[in-house]
mmCIF file of C-alpha atoms (C1' of nucleotides) in Angstrom:
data_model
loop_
_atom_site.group_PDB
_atom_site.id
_atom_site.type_symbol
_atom_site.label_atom_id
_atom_site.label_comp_id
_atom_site.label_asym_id
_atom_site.label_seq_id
_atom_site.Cartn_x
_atom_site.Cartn_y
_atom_site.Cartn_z
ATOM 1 C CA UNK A 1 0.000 0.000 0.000
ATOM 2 C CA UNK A 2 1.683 3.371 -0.595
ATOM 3 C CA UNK A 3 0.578 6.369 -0.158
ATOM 4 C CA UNK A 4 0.193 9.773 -1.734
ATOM 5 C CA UNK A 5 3.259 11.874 -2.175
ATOM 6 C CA UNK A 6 3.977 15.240 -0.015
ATOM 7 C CA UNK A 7 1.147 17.526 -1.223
ATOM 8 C CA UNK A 8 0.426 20.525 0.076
ATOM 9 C CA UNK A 9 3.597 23.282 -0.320
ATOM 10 C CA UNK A 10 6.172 20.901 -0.980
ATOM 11 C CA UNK A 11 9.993 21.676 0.050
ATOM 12 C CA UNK A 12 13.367 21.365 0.657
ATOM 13 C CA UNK A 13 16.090 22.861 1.845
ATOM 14 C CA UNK A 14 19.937 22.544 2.957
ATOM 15 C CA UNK A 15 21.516 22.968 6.654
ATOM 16 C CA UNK A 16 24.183 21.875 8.843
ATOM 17 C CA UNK A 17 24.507 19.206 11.613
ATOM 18 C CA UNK A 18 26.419 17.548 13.912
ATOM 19 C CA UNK A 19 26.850 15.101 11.101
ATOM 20 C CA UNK A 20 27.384 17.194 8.373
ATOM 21 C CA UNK A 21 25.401 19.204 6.169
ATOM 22 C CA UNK A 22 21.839 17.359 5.486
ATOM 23 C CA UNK A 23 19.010 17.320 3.456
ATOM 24 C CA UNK A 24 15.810 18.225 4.808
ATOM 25 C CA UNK A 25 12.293 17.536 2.603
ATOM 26 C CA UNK A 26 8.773 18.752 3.837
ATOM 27 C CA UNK A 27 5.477 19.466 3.274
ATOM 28 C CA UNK A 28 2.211 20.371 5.585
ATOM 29 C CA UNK A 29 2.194 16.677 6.003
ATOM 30 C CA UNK A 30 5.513 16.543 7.526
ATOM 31 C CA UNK A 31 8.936 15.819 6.813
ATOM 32 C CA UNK A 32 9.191 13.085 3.929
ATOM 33 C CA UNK A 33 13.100 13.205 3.528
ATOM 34 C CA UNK A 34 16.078 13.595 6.043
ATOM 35 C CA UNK A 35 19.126 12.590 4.053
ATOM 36 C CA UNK A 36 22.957 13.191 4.526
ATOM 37 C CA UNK A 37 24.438 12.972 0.664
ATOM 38 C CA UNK A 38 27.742 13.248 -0.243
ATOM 39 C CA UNK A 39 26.498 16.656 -2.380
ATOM 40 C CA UNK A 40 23.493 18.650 -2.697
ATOM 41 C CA UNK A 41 23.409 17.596 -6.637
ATOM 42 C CA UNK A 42 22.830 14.038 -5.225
ATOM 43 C CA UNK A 43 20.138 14.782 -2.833
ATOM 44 C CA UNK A 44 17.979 16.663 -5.067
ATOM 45 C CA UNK A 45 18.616 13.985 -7.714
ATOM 46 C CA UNK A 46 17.444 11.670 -5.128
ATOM 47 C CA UNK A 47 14.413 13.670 -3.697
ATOM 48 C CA UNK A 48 13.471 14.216 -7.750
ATOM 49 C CA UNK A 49 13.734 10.592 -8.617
ATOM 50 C CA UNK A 50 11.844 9.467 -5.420
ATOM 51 C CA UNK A 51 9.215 11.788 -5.904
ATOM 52 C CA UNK A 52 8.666 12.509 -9.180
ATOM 53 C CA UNK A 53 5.729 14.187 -9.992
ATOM 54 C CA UNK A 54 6.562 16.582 -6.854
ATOM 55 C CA UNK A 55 8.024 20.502 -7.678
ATOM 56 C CA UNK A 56 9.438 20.960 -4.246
ATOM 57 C CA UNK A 57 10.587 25.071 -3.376
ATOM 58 C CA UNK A 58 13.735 25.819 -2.005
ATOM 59 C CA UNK A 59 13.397 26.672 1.482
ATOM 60 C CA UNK A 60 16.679 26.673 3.290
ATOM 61 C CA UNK A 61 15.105 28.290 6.374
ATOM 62 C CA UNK A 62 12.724 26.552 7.002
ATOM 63 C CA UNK A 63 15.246 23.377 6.531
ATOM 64 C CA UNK A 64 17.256 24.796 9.567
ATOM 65 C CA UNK A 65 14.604 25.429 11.396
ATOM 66 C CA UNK A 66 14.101 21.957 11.605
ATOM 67 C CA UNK A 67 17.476 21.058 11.623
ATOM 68 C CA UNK A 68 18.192 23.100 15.071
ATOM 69 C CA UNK A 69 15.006 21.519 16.231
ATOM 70 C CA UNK A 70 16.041 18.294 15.917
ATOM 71 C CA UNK A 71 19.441 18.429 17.063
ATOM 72 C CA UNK A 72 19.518 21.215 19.507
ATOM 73 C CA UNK A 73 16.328 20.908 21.288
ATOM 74 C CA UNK A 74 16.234 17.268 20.723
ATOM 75 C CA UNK A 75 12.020 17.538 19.449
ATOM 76 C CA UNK A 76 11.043 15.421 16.691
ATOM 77 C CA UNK A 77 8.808 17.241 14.510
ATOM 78 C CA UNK A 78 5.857 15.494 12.185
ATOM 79 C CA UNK A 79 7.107 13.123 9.684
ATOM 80 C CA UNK A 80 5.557 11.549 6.775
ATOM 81 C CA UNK A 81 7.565 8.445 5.703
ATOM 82 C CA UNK A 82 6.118 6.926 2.745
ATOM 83 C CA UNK A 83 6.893 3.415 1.516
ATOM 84 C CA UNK A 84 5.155 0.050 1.560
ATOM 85 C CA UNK A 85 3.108 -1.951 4.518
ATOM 86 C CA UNK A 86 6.548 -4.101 4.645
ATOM 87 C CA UNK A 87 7.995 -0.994 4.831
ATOM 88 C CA UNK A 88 6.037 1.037 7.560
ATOM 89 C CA UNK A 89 6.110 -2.273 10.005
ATOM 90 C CA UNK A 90 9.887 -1.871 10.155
ATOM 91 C CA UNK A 91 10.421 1.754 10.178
ATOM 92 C CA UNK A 92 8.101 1.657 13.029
ATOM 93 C CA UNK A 93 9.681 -0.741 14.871
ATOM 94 C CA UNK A 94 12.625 1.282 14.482
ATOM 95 C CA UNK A 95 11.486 4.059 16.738
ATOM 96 C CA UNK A 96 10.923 2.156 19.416
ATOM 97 C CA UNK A 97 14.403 1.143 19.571
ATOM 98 C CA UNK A 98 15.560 3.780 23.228
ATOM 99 C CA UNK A 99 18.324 6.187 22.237
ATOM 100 C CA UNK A 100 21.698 4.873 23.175
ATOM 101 C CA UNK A 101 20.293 1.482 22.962
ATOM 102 C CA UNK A 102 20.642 -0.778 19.448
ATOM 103 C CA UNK A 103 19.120 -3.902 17.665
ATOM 104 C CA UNK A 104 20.326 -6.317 15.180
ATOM 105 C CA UNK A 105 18.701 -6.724 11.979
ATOM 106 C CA UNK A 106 17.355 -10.265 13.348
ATOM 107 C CA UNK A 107 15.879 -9.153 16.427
ATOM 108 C CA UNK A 108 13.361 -6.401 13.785
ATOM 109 C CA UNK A 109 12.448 -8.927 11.775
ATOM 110 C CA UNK A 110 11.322 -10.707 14.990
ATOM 111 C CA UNK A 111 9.971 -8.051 16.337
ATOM 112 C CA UNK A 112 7.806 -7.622 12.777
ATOM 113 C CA UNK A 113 6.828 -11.191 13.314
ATOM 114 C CA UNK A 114 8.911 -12.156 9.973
ATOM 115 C CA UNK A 115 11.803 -13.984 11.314
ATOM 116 C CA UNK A 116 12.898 -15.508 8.126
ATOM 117 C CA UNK A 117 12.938 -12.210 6.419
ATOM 118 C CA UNK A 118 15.730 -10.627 7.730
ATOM 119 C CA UNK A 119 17.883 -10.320 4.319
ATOM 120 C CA UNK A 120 14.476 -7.767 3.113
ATOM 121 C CA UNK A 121 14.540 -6.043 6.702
ATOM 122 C CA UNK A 122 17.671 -5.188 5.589
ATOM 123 C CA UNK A 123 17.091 -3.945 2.826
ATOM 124 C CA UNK A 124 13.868 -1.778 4.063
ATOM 125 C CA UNK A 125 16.267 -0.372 6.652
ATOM 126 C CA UNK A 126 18.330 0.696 3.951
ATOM 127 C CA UNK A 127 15.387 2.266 2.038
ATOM 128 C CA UNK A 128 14.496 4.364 5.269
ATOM 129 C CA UNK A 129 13.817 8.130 3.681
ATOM 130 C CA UNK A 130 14.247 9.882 6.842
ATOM 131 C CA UNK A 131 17.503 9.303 8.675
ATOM 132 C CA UNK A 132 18.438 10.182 12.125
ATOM 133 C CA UNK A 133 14.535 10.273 13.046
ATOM 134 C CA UNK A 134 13.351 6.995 12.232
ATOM 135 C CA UNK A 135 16.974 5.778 14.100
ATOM 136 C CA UNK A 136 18.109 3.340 11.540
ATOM 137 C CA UNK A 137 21.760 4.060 12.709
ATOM 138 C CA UNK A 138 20.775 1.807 15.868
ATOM 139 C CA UNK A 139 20.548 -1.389 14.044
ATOM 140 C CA UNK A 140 23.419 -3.792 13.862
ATOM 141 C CA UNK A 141 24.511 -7.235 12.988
ATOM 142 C CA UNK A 142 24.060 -9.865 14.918
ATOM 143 C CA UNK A 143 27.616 -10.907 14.908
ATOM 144 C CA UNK A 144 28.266 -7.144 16.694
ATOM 145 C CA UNK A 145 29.553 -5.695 13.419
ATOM 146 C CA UNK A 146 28.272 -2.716 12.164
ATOM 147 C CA UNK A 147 26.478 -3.576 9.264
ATOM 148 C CA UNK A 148 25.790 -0.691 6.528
ATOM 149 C CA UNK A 149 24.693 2.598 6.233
ATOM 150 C CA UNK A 150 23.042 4.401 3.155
ATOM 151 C CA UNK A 151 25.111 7.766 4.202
ATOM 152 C CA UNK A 152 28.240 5.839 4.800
ATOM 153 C CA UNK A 153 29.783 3.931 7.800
ATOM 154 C CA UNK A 154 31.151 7.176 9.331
ATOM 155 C CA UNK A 155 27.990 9.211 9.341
ATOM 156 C CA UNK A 156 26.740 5.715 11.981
ATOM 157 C CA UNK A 157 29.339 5.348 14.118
ATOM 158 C CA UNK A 158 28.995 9.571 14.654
ATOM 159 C CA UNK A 159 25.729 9.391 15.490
ATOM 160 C CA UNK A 160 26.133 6.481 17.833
ATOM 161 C CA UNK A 161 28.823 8.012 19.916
ATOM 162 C CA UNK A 162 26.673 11.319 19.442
ATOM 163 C CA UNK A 163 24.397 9.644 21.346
ATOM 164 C CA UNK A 164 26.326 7.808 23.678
ATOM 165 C CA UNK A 165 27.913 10.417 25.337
ATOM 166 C CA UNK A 166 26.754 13.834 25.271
ATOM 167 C CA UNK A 167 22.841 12.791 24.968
ATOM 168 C CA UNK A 168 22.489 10.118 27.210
ATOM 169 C CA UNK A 169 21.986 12.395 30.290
ATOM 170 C CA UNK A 170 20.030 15.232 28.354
ATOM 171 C CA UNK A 171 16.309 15.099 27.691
ATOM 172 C CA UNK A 172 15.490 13.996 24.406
ATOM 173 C CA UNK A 173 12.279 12.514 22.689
ATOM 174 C CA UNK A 174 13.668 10.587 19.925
ATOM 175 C "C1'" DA B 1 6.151 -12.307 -15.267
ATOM 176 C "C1'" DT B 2 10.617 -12.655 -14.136
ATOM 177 C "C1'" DA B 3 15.264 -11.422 -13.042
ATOM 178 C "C1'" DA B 4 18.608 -9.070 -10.219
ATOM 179 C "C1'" DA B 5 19.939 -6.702 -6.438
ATOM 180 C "C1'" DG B 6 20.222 -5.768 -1.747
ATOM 181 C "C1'" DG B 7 22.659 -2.079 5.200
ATOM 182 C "C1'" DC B 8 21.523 -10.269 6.567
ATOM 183 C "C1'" DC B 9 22.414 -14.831 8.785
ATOM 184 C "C1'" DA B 10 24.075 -19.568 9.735
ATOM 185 C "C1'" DC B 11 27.456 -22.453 8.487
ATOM 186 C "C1'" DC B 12 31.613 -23.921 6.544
ATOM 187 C "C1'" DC B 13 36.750 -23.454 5.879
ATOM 188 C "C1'" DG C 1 39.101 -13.332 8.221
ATOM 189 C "C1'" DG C 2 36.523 -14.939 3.687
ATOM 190 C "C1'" DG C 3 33.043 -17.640 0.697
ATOM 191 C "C1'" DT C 4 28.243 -20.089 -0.145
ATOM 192 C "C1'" DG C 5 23.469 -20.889 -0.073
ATOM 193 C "C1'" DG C 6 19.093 -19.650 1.596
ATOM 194 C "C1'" DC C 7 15.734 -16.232 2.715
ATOM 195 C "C1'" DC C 8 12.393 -12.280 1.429
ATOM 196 C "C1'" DT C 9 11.059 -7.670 -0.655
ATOM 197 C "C1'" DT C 10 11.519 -4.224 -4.231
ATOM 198 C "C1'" DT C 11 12.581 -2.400 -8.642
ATOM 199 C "C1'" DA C 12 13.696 -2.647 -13.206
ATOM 200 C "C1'" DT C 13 13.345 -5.146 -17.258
#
DNA sequence: ATAAAGGCCACCC
DNA sequence: GGGTGGCCTTTAT
């Protein structure tokens, strides 16, 4: 089942964070795309391609807005993830994993009640559109290896120990 | 309709 | 550490 596509004043815009600059995409609806790309030509490619019948304005305001929202106050603003029932069951799962705290791949597709589907888990981790808020950073092998990262290994391990240390005593809502 | 590609895992060496 | 086969969803032929 998928849904419609951001609809009402669609846009996007550019801003920094602790993890680099990001790519923030919204609409009254919420946000439907937190990405960290290597360049802003690749994240509007990528916001264009997912979305492709959508003429999102450039709103880099707005996109920091949120961004200092997010990272400085620690709120998590409306989002609007859109993707498939498979989909939704995992990135949902995925919030409930406590900041700080991880999973392994295995332990979501148990939690889904699809134990045997752990390779597609995988894969629907990796097709979560907005980073950082639905935590996909927290999910690891079950061998204690890393696993992947759609925004590269270094952009996980910085938000783990971003949230190890200075966020584990602070109030958050994540 | 079907093939190919995945942020995996268990099991082997 | 590295390789193989099995598993399941999604996307592109």
């Amino acid at each position: 089942m998928r849904q419609l596509p951001p609809q009402s004043h669609p846009a996007y815009g550019y801003s920094p964070s602790p993890f680099g600059e990001c790519c923030i995409a919204f609409s009254n609806d919420g946000i439907c795309a937190l990405t960290f790309p290597e360049s802003r030509e690749s994240a509007f490619f990528d916001l264009n391609q997912r979305f492709p019948e959508t003429d999102f304005k450039q709103n880099d305001d707005k996109a920091q807005k949120l961004a200092r929202q997010i990272f400085e106050r620690g709120e998590k603003p409306l989002i609007h993830p859109i993707g498939t029932e498979f989909q939704h069951s995992i990135w949902t799962a995925l919030q409930s994993i406590p900041i700080g705290k991880t999973m392994t791949y295995a332990q979501i597709a148990q939690k889904i009640g699809r134990p045997k589907a752990v390779r597609a888990v995988g894969t629907a981790i990796g097709a979560n559109p907005i980073a950082f808020l639905i935590p996909c950073h927290r999910v690891i092998r079950t061998d204690g290896s890393l696993g992947g990262f759609r925004w590269g290994l270094e952009c996980k391990i910085k938000m783990l120990e971003w949230e190890q240390t200075k966020h584990t005593q602070t109030n958050h809502n994540y």
